[in-house]
PDB file of C-alpha atoms in Angstrom:
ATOM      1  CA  UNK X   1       9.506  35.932 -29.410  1.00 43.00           C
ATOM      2  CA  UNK X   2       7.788  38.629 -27.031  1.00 47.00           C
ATOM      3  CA  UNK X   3       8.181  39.047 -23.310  1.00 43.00           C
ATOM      4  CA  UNK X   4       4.498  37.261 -22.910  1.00 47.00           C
ATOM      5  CA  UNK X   5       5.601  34.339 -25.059  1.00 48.00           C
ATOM      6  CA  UNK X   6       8.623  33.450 -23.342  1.00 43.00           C
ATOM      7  CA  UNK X   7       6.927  34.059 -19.949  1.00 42.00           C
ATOM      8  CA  UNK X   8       4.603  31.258 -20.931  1.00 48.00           C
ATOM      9  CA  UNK X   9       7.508  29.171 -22.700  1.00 54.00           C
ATOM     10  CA  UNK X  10       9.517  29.148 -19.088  1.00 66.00           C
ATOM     11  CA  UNK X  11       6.887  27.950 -17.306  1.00 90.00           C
ATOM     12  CA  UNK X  12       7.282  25.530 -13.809  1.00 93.00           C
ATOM     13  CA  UNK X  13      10.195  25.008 -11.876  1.00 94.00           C
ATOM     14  CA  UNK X  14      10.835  21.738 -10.738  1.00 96.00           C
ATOM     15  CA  UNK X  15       8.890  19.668  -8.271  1.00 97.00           C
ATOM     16  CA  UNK X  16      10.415  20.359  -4.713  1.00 98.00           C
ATOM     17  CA  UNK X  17      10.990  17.881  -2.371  1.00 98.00           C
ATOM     18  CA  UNK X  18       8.235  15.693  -0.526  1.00 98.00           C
ATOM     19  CA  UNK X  19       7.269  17.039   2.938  1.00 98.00           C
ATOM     20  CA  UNK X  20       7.836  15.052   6.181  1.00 98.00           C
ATOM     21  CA  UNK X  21       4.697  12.541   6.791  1.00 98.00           C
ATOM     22  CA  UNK X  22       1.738  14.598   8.328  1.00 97.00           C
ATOM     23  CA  UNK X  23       1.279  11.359  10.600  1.00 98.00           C
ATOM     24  CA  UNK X  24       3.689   7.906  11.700  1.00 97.00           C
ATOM     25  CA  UNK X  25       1.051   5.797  10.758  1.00 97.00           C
ATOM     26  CA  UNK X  26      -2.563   5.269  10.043  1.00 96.00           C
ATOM     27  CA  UNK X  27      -1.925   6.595   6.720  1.00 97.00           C
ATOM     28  CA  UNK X  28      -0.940  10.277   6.328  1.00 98.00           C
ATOM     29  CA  UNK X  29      -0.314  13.127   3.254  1.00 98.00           C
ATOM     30  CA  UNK X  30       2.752  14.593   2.185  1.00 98.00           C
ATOM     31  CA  UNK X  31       2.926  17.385  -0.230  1.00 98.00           C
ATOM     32  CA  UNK X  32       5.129  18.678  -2.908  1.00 98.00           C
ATOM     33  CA  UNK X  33       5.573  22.430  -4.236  1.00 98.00           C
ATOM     34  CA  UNK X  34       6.793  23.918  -7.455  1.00 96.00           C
ATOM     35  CA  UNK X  35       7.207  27.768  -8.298  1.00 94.00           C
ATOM     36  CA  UNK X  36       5.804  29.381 -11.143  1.00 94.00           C
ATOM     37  CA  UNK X  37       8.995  31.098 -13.281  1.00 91.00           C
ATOM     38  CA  UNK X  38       6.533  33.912 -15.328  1.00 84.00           C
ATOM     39  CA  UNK X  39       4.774  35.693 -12.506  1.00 78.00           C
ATOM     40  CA  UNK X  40       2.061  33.329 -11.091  1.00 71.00           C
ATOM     41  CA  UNK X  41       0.521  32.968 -14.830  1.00 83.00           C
ATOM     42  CA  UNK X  42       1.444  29.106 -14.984  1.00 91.00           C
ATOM     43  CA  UNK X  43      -1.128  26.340 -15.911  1.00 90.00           C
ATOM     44  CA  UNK X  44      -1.530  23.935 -13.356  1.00 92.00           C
ATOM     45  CA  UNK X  45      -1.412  23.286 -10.093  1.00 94.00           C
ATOM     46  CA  UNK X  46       1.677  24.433  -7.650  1.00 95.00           C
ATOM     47  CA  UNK X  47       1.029  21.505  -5.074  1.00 97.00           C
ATOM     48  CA  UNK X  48       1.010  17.648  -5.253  1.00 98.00           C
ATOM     49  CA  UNK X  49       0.413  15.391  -2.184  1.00 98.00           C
ATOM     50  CA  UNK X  50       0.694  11.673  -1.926  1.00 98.00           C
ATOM     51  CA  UNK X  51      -0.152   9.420   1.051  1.00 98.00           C
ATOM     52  CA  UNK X  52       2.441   7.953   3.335  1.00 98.00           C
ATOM     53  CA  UNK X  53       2.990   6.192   6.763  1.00 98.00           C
ATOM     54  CA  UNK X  54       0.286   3.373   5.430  1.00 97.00           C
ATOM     55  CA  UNK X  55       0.958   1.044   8.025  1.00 96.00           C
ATOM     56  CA  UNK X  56      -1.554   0.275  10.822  1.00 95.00           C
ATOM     57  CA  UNK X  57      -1.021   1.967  14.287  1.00 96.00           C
ATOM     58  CA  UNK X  58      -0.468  -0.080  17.149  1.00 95.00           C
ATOM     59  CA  UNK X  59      -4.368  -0.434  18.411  1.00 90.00           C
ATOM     60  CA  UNK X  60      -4.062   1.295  21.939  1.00 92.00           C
ATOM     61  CA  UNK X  61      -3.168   4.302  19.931  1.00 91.00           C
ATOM     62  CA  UNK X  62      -6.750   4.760  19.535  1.00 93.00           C
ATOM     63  CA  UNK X  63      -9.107   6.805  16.458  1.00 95.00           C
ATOM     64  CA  UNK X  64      -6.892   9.854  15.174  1.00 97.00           C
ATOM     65  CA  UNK X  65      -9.999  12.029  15.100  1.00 98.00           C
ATOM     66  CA  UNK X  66     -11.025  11.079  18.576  1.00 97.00           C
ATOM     67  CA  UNK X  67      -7.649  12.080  19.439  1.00 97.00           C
ATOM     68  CA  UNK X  68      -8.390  15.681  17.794  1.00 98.00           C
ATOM     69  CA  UNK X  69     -11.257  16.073  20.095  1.00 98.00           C
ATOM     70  CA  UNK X  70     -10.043  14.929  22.968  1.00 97.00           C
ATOM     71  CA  UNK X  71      -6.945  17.565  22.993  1.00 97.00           C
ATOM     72  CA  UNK X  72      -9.351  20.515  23.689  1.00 97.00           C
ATOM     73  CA  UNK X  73     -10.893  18.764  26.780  1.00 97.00           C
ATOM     74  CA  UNK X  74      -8.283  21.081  28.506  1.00 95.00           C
ATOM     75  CA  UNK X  75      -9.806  23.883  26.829  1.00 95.00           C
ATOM     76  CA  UNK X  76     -12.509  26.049  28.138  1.00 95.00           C
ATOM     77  CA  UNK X  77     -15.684  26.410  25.809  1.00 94.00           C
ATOM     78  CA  UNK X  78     -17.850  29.030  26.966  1.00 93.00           C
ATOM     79  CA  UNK X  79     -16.145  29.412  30.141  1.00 95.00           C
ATOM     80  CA  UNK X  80     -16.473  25.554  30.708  1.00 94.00           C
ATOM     81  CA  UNK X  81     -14.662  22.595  29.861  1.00 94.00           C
ATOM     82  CA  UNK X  82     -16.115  19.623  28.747  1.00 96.00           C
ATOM     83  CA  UNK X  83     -14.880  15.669  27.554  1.00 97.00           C
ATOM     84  CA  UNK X  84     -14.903  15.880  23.896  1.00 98.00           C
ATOM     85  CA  UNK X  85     -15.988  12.734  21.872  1.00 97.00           C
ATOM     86  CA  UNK X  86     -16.381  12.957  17.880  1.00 97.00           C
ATOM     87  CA  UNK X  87     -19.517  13.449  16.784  1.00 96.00           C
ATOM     88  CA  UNK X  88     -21.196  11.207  14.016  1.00 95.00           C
ATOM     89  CA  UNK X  89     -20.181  11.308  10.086  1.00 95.00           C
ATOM     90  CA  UNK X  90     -21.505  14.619   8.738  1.00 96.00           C
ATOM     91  CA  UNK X  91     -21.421  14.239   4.664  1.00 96.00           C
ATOM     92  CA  UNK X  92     -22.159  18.130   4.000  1.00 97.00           C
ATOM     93  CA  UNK X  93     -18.209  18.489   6.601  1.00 97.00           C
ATOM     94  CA  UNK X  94     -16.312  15.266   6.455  1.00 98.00           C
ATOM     95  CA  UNK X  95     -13.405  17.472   7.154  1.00 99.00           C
ATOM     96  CA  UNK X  96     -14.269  19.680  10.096  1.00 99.00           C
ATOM     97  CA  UNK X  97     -13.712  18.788  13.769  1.00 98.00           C
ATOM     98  CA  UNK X  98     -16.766  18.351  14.957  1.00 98.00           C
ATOM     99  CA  UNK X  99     -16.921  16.949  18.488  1.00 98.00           C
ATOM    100  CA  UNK X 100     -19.949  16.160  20.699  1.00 97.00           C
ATOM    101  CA  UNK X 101     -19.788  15.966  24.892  1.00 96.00           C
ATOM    102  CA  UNK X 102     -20.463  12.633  26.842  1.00 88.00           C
ATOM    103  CA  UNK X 103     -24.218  12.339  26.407  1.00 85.00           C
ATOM    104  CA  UNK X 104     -24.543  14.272  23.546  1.00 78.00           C
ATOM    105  CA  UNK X 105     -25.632  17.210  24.735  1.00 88.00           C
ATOM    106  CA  UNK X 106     -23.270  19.598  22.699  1.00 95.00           C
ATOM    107  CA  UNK X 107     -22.053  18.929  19.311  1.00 96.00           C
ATOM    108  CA  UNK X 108     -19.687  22.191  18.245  1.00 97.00           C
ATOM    109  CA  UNK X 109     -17.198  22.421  15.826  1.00 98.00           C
ATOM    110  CA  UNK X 110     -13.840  22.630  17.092  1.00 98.00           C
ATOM    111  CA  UNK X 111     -11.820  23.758  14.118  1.00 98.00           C
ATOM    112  CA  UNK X 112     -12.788  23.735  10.353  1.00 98.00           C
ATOM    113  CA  UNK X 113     -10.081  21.257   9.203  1.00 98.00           C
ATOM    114  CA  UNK X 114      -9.277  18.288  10.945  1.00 98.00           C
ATOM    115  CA  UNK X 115      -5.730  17.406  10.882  1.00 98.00           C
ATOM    116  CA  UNK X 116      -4.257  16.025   7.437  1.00 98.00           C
ATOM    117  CA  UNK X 117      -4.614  11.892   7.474  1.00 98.00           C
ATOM    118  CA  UNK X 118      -8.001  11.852   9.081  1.00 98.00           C
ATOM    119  CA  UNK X 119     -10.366   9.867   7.598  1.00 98.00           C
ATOM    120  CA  UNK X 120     -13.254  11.137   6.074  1.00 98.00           C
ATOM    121  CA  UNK X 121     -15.348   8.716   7.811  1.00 96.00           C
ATOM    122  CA  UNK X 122     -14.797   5.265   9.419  1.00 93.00           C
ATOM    123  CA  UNK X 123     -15.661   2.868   7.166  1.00 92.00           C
ATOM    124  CA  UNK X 124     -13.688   3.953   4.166  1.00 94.00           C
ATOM    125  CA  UNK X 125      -9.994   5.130   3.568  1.00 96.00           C
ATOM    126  CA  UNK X 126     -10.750   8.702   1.650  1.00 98.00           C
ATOM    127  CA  UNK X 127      -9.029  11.044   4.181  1.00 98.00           C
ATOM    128  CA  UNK X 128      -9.047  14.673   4.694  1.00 99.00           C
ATOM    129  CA  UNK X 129      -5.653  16.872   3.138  1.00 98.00           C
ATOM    130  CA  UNK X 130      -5.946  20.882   3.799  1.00 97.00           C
ATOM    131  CA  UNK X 131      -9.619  20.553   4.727  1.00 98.00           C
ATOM    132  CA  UNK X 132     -10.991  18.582   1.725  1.00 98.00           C
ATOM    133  CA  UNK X 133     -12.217  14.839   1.626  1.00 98.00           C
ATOM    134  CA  UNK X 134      -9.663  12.705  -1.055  1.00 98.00           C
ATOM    135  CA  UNK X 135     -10.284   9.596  -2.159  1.00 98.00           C
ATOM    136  CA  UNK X 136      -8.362   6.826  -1.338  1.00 98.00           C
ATOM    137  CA  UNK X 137      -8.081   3.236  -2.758  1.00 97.00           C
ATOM    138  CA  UNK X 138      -7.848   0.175  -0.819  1.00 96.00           C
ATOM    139  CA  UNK X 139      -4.230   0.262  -1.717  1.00 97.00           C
ATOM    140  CA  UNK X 140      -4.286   3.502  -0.176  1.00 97.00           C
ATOM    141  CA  UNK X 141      -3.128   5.710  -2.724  1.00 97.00           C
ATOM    142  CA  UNK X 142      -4.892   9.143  -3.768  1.00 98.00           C
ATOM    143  CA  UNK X 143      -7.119   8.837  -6.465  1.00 96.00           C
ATOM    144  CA  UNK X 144      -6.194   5.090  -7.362  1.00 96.00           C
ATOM    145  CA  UNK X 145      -9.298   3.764  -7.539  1.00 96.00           C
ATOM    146  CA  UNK X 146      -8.618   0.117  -6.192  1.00 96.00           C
ATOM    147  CA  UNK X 147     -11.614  -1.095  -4.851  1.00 94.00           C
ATOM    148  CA  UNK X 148     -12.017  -4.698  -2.557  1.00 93.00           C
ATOM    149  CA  UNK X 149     -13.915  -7.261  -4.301  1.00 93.00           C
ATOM    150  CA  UNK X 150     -16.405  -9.962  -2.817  1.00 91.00           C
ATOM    151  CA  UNK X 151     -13.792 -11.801  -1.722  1.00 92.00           C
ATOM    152  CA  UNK X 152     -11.862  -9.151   0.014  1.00 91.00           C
ATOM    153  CA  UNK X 153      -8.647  -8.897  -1.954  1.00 94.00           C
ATOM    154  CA  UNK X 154      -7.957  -5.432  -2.836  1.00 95.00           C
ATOM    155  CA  UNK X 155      -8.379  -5.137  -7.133  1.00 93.00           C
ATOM    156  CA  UNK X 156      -8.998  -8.313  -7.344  1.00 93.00           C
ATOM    157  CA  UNK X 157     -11.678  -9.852  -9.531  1.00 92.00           C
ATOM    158  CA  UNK X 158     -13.466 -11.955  -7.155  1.00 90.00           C
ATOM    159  CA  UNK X 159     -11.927 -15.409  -8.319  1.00 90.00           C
ATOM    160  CA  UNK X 160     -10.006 -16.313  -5.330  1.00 90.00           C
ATOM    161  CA  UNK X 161     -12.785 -17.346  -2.883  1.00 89.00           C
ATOM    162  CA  UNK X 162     -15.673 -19.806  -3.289  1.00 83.00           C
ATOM    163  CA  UNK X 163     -19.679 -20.055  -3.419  1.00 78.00           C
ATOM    164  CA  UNK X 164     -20.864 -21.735  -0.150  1.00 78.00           C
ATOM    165  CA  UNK X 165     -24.576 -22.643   0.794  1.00 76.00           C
ATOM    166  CA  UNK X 166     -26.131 -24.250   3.503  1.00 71.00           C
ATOM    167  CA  UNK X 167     -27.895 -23.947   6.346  1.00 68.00           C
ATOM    168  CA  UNK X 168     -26.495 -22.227   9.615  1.00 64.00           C
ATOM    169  CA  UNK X 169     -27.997 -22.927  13.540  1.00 62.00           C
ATOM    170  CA  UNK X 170     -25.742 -20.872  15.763  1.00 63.00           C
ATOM    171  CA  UNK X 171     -26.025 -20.487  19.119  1.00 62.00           C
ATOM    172  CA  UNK X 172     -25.568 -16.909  20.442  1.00 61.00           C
ATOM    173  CA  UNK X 173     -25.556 -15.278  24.091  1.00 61.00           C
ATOM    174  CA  UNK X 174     -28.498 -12.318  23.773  1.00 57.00           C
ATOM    175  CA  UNK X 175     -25.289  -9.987  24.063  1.00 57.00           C
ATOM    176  CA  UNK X 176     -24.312 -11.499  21.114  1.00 58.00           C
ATOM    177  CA  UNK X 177     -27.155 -10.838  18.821  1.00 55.00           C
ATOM    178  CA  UNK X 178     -29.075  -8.347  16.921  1.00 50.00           C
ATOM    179  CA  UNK X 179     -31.862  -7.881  15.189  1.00 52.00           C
ATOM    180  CA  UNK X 180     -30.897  -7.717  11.598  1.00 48.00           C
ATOM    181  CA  UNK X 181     -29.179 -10.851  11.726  1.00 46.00           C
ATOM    182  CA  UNK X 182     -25.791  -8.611  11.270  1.00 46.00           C
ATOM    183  CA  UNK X 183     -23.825 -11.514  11.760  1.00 44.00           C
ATOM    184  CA  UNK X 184     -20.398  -9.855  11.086  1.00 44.00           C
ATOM    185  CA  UNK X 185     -20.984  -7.379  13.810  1.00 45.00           C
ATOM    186  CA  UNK X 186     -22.404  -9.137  16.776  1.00 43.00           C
ATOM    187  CA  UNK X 187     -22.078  -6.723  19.405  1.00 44.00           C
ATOM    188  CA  UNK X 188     -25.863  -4.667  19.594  1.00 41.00           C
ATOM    189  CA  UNK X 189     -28.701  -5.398  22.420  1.00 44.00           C
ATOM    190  CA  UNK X 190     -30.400  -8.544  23.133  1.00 39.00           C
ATOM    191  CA  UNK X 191     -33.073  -9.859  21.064  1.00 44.00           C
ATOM    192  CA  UNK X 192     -32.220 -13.777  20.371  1.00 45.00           C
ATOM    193  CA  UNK X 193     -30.888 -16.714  22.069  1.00 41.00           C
ATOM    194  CA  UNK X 194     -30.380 -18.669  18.714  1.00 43.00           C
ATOM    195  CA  UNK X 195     -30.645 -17.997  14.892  1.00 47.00           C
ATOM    196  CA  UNK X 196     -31.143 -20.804  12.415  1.00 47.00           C
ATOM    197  CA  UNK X 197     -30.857 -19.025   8.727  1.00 48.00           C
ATOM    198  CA  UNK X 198     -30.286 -20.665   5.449  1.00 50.00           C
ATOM    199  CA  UNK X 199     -26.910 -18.786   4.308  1.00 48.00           C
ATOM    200  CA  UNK X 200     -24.389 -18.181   1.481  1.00 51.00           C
ATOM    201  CA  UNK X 201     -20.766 -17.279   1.812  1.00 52.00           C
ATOM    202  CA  UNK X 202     -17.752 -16.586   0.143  1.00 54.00           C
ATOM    203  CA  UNK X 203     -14.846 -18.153   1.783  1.00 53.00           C
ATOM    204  CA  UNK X 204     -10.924 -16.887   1.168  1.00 56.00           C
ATOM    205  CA  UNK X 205      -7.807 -17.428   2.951  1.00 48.00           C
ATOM    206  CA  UNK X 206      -8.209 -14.116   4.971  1.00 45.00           C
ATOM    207  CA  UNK X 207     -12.240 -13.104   4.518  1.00 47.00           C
ATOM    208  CA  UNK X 208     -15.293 -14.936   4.719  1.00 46.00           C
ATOM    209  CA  UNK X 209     -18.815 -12.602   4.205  1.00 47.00           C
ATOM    210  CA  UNK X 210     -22.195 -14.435   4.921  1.00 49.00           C
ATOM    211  CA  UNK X 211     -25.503 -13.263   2.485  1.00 47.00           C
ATOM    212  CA  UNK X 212     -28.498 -14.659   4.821  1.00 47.00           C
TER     213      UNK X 212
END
């Protein structure tokens, strides 16, 4: 056996240990290194990361990204200083800080990576690890795939919940209401006193969604 062969025979080390939690909770990343034995000539990757701290944050702790931004109102930009807010989902930088002022007037980008455990955007669980968007399942694991189904349960197949029809007449304040009859979210400007909508649902022990 030559030099080069038994370079390539000796291969990895072992998997080192996990790394402390990048965050308590909101769901974090940890990582895990291994060295290559032959010179850096190894196949593969020399890092691993996993989620961890999954549990919810208490809710005054308030949106981990906002938090980002908010640290460099202390910070002079351009010889001012301003109250950072984040600034809406960006698909071409998921994973940069970018932070807007109160009114808008300034959107900037604060740093190119937001810190590891921030979500990509709001409405899904794929978070950002050394810069890059991962996906993440509703069981909150990299790469699982796990996906809610109608009725909400995390891979399930949409048997636990039932079909119901019928006809709705609910009476909303106009601060209650909007316009696309967004029922779910009823927090937008005033448009209607009172909706009357023929309706399907899917009720479950935890989730019900209305199709109107």
């Amino acid at each position: 056996m030559t030099r080069s062969d038994e370079d390539r025979y000796i291969g990895w080390d072992a998997w080192g240990p996990w790394s402390e939690c990048s965050r308590t909770c909101g769901g974090g990343a940890s990582y895990s290194l291994r060295r290559c034995l032959n010179g850096g000539s190894c196949d593969g990757i020399n890092i691993r990361y996993r989620t961890c701290s999954n549990m919810d944050c208490p809710a005054e702790s308030g949106d981990f990204r906002a938090q980002q931004c908010s640290a460099h109102n202390d910070i002079k930009y351009q010889g001012v200083t301003y109250e950072w807010f984040p600034s809406p989902y960006d698909p071409s930088a998921p994973c940069a800080l970018r932070c807007q002022t109160k009114g808008r007037s300034l959107t900037v980008e604060l740093a190119p990576k937001v810190l590891d455990g921030t979500r990509c955007r709001a409405d899904a669980f794929d978070m950002c690890i050394s810069g890059v968007c991962q996906e993440v399942g509703c069981d909150r694991q990299l790469a699982s795939g796990a996906r809610e189904d109608n009725c909400g349960v995390c891979g399930g197949d949409g048997s636990t919940c039932r079909l119901v029809r019928g006809q709705a007449l609910l009476h909303l304040t106009p601060e209650q209401c909007r316009c696309n009859l967004d029922l779910l979210l009823l927090s937008y400007p005033r448009c209607c006193s009172l909706i009357s909508s023929t309706f399907q649902s899917r009720r479950s022990s935890s989730r019900m969604s209305l199709d109107i």
